[in-house]
CSV table of C-alpha atoms in Angstrom, one decimal:
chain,number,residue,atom,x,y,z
A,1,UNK,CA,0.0,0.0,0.0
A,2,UNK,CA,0.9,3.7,-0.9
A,3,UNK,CA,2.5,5.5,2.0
A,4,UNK,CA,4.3,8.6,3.0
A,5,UNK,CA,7.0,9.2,5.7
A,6,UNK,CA,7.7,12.7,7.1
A,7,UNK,CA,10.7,11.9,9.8
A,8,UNK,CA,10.8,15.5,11.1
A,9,UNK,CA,7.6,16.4,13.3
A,10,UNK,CA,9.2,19.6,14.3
A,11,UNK,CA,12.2,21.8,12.7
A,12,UNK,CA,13.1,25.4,13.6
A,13,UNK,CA,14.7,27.4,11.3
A,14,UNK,CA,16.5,30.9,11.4
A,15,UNK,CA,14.9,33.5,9.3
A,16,UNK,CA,17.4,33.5,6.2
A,17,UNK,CA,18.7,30.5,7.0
A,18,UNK,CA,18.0,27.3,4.2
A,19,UNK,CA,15.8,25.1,4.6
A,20,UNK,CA,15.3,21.1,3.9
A,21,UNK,CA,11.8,19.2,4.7
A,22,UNK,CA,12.5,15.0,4.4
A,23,UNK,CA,9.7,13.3,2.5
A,24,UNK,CA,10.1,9.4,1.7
A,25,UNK,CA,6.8,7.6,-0.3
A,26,UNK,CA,6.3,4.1,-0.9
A,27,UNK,CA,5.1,3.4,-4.0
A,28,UNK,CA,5.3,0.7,-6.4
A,29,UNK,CA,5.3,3.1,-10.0
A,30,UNK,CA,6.1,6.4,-10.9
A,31,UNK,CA,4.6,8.4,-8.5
A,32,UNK,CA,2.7,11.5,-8.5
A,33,UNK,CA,3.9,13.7,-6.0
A,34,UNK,CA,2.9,16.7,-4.0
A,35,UNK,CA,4.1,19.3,-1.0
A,36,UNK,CA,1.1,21.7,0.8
A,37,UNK,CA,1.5,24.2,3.0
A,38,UNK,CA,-0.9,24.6,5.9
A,39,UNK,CA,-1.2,27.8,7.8
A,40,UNK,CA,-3.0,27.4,11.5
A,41,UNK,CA,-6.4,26.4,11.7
A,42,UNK,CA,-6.5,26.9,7.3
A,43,UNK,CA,-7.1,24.5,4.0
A,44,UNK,CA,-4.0,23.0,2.5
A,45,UNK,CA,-2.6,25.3,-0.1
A,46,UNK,CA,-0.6,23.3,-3.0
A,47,UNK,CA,3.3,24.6,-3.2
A,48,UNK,CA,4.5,22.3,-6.2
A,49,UNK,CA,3.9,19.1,-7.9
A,50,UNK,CA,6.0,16.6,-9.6
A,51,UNK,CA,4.3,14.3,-12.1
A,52,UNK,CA,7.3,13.6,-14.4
A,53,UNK,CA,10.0,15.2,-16.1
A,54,UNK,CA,12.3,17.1,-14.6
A,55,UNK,CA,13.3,15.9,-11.3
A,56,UNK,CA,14.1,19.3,-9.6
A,57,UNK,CA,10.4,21.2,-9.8
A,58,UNK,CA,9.9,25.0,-8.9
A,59,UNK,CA,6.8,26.1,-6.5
A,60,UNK,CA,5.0,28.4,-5.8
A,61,UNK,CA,6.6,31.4,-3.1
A,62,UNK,CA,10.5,30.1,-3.2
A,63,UNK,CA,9.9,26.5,-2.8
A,64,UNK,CA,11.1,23.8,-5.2
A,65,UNK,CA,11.6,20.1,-4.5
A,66,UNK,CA,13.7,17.1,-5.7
A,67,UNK,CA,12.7,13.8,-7.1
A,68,UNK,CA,15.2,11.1,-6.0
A,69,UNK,CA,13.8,7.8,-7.1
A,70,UNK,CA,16.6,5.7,-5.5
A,71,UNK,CA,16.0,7.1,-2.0
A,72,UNK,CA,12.0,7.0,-2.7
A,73,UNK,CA,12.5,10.9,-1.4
A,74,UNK,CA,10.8,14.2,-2.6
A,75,UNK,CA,12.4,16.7,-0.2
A,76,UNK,CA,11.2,20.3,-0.6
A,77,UNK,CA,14.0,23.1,0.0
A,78,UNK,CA,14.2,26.5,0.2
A,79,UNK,CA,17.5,28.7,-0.2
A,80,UNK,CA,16.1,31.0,2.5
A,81,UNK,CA,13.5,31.2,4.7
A,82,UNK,CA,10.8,34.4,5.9
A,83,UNK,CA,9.2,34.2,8.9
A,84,UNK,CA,5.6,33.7,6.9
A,85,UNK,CA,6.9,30.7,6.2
A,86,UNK,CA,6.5,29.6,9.4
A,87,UNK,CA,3.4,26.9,9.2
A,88,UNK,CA,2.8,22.6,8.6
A,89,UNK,CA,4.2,21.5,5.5
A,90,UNK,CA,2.5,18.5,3.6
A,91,UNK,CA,4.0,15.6,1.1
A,92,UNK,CA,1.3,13.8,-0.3
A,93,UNK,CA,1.4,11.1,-3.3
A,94,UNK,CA,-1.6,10.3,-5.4
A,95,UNK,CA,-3.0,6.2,-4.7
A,96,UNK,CA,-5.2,4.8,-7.6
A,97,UNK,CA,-8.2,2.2,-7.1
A,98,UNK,CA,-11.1,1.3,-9.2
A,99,UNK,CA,-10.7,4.3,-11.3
A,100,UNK,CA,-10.5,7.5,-9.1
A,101,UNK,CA,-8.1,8.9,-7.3
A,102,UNK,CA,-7.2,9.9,-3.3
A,103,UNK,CA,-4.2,11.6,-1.3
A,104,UNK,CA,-2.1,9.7,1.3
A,105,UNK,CA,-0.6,12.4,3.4
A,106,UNK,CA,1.9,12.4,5.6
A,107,UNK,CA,1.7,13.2,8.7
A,108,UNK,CA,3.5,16.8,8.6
A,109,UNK,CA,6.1,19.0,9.5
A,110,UNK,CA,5.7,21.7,11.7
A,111,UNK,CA,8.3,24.4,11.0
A,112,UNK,CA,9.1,27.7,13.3
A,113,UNK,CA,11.4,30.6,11.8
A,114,UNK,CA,12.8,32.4,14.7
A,115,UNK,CA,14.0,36.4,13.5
B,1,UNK,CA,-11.7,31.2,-9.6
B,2,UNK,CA,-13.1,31.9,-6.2
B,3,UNK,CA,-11.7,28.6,-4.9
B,4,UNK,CA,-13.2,26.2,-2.4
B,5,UNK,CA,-15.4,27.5,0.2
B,6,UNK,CA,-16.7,25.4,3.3
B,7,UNK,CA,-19.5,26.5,5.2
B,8,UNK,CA,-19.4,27.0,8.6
B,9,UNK,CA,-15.7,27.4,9.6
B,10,UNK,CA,-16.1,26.3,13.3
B,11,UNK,CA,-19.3,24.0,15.0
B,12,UNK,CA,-19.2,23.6,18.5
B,13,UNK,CA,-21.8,20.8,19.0
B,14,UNK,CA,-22.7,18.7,21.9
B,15,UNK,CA,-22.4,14.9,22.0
B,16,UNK,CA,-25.3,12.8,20.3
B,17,UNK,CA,-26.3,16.3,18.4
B,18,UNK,CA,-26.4,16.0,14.5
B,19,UNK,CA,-24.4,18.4,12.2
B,20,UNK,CA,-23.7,19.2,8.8
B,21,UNK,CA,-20.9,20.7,6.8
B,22,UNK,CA,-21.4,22.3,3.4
B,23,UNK,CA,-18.6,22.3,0.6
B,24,UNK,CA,-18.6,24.6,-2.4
B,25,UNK,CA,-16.1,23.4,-5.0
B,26,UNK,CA,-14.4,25.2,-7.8
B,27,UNK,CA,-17.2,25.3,-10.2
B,28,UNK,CA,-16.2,23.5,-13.3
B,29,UNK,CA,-14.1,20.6,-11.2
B,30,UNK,CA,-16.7,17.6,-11.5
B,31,UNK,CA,-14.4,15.6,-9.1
B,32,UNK,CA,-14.9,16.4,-4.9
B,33,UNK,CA,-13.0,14.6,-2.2
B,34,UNK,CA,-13.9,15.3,1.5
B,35,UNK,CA,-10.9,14.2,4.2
B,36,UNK,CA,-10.7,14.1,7.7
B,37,UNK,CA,-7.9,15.8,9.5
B,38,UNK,CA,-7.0,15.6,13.5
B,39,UNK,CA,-4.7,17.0,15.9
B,40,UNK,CA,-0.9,16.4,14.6
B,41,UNK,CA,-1.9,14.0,11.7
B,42,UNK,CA,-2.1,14.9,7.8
B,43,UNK,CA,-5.6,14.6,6.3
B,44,UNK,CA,-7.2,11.2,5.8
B,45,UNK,CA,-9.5,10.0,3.0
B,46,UNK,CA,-13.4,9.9,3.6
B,47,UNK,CA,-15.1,9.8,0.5
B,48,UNK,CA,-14.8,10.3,-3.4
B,49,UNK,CA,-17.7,12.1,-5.7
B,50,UNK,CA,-17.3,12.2,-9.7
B,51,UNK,CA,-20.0,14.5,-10.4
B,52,UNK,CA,-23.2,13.2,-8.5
B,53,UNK,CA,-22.2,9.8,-7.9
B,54,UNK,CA,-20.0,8.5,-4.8
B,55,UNK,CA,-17.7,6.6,-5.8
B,56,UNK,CA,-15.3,5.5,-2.9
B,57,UNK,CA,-16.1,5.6,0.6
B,58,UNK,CA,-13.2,5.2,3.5
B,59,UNK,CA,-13.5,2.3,6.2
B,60,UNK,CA,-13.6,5.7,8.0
B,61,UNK,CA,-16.9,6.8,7.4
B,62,UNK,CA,-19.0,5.1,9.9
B,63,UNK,CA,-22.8,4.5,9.5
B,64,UNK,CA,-22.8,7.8,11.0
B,65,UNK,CA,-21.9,9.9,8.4
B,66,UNK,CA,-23.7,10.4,5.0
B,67,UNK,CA,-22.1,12.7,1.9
B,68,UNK,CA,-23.9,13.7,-0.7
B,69,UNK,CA,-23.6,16.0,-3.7
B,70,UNK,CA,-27.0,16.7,-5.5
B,71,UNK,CA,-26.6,17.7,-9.1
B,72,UNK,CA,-23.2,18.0,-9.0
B,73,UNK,CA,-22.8,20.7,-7.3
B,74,UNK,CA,-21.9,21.5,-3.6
B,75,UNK,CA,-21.4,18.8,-1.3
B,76,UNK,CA,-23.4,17.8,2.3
B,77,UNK,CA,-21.2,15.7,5.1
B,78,UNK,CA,-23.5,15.2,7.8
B,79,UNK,CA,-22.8,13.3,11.0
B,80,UNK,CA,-25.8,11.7,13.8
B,81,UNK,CA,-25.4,11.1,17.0
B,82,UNK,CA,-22.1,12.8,17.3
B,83,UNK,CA,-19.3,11.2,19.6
B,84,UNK,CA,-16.2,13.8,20.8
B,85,UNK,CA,-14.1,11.2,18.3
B,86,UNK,CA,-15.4,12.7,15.5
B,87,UNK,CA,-13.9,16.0,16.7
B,88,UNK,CA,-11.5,17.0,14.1
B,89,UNK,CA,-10.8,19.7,10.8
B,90,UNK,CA,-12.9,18.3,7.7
B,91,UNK,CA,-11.3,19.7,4.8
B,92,UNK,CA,-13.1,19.3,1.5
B,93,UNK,CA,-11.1,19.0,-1.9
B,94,UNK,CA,-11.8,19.5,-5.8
B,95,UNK,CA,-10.1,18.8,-8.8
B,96,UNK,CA,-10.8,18.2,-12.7
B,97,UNK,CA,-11.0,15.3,-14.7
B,98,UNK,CA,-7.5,16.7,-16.5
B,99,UNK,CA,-5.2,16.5,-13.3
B,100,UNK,CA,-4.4,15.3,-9.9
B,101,UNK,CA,-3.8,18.0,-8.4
B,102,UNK,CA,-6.4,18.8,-5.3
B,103,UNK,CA,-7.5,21.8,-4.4
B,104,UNK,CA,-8.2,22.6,-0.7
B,105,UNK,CA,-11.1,24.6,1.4
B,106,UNK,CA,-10.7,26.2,4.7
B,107,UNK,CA,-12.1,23.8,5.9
B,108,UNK,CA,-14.5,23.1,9.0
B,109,UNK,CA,-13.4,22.6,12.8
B,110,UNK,CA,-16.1,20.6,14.5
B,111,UNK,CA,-15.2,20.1,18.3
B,112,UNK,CA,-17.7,18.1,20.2
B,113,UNK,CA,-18.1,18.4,24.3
């Protein structure tokens, strides 16, 4: 069965400082992968998305995130961090039955940006 | 685009009362996904609507809970006889036939006491 490991519950961060979020899937074919963004007590906004292609993808506000299909990883990075960034970060990967479609999330990564 | 809109934002119910979220999807997204979401976990699947039709429901959804989506349209979770398990965020999703990607609601906070 499909399933997504985030190791890091909790990671603070200096503003301007880089940043790394760990994201492992199991998955038996090419997966479709995601990373959300959730800001407290709000809906899931979608950063970036890798279907194929181009293992390094570009998101949305600075993010981008690396396919490594060797290490079943899809770790989202940023070169430097704000203190809006501060908020639980998603990975997600599609499953497939009977014809539709569901995400199995992780179960998040809570990141603080001190000033 | 006015995205997904979720109707109310917070319920404060007592135990054994009924409730009932709305969802609004993006309008042309025939696709509607409603998830479950509690304290320090990602979301978790409930159910799966192409168009009117439910297509998938989780092992999650108790006999409690009934979705529907008349015409197509918005979406209805209800849940009887609530229990203060059923406390959680209910996010409600939509996408189009042409992708994968979801998109999210605010979603709707339901704590029960």
């Amino acid at each position: 069965a499909q399933s997504v490991t985030q190791p890091d519950i909790h990671i603070t961060v200096s503003e301007g400082a880089s940043l790394e979020l760990r994201c492992n899937y199991s998955y038996g074919a090419t997966p479709y992968l995601f990373w959300y963004v959730q800001s407290p007590g709000q809906g899931l906004q979608l950063l970036l998305k890798y279907f194929s292609g181009d293992t390094l993808v570009q998101g949305i506000k600075g993010f981008e995130a690396e396919f490594k299909r060797s290490q079943s990883s899809f770790n989202l990075r940023k070169p430097s961090v704000h203190w809006s960034d501060a908020a639980e970060y998603f990975c997600a990967v599609v499953a497939f039955s009977g014809g539709y479609n569901k995400l199995i999330f992780g179960a998040g990564t809570r990141l603080a940006v001190h000033p | 685009d006015t995205g997904v809109s979720q109707d109310p934002r917070h319920k404060i119910t007592k135990r054994g009362q009924n409730v009932t979220f709305r969802c609004d999807p993006i309008s042309e997204h025939n696709r509607l996904y409603w998830y479950r979401q509690t304290l320090g976990q990602g979301p978790e699947f409930l159910t799966y609507f192409q168009n009117e039709a439910q297509l998938e429901k989780s092992r999650l959804l108790s006999d409690r809970f009934s979705a529907e989506r008349p015409k197509g349209s918005f979406s209805t979770l209800e849940i009887q006889r609530t229990e203060q398990g059923d406390s959680a965020m209910y996010l409600c999703a939509s996408s189009s036939n042409r992708g994968y990607e979801q998109y999210f609601g605010p979603g709707t906070r339901l704590t029960v006491t």
